[in-house]
């Protein structure tokens, strides 16, 4: 009788141990703690920005942000096949980090004071400038020319806010969920210009289907320091990413990624920013 009690108790303990092991094993399939160890990491990028973050017809991803994120992930202990790419649109980046949907975001994420209240940033890893993309025969050559014109940008983008506040308050602003819709509107004549960072605009202008149709005005309407967004308070991950970015610049991988993704568009990039020097 006593032997049966011990056996029953042992069976209960064994069942609990097996249950705990099963739960622990499941966590390895999606590890967003930055520890590597064979797990996976979720990284937020854009899916619709040629040259930066683009989901290709075969399901693969390409662009400068993708290359930077892949390099950083490797330094954190994740091979490319352990990365799960998550689309993060401009308006949802802060929420995606707060919810824990992704470990970090590399998606043309300009650092500004408002965003620094909600997320932490590593970097910056690229200095871009706000510009205008117009049709090749357009007479728009300066920011104030946008007054009374139809202008397109993306919901949640700092570019639209800059135009409304200080550049052309009388511009008729149209906001879409993605830049592809803005470029299509420019091509059809529904809008007169598209505004965002010159790096993004250059990527679209260089696509085969648009070659020769558009031009960049060359205006530096703002400085956009791209940072890698991390959940607020995760200082350890910020430091690890900064170390990875510094290595990427020092070993030449950063410049190779710039040349590979922006070279075809004749984009004249700024030198690599000082990593860890978050702009005030």
PDB file of N, CA, C and O in Angstrom, residues 38 204 249 265:
ATOM      1  N   UNK A  38      19.753  28.988 -31.200  1.00  0.00           N
ATOM      2  CA  UNK A  38      18.960  28.115 -32.059  1.00  0.00           C
ATOM      3  C   UNK A  38      17.528  28.545 -32.237  1.00  0.00           C
ATOM      4  O   UNK A  38      16.804  27.955 -33.025  1.00  0.00           O
ATOM      5  N   UNK A 204      12.502  53.867 -55.452  1.00  0.00           N
ATOM      6  CA  UNK A 204      11.364  53.751 -56.371  1.00  0.00           C
ATOM      7  C   UNK A 204      11.717  54.248 -57.766  1.00  0.00           C
ATOM      8  O   UNK A 204      11.385  53.621 -58.772  1.00  0.00           O
ATOM      9  N   UNK A 249      30.192  48.894 -39.789  1.00  0.00           N
ATOM     10  CA  UNK A 249      30.862  50.031 -40.432  1.00  0.00           C
ATOM     11  C   UNK A 249      32.361  49.756 -40.553  1.00  0.00           C
ATOM     12  O   UNK A 249      32.962  49.956 -41.613  1.00  0.00           O
ATOM     13  N   UNK A 265      20.689  53.613 -58.278  1.00  0.00           N
ATOM     14  CA  UNK A 265      19.833  54.802 -58.382  1.00  0.00           C
ATOM     15  C   UNK A 265      20.645  56.095 -58.395  1.00  0.00           C
ATOM     16  O   UNK A 265      20.098  57.180 -58.402  1.00  0.00           O
TER      17      UNK A 265
END
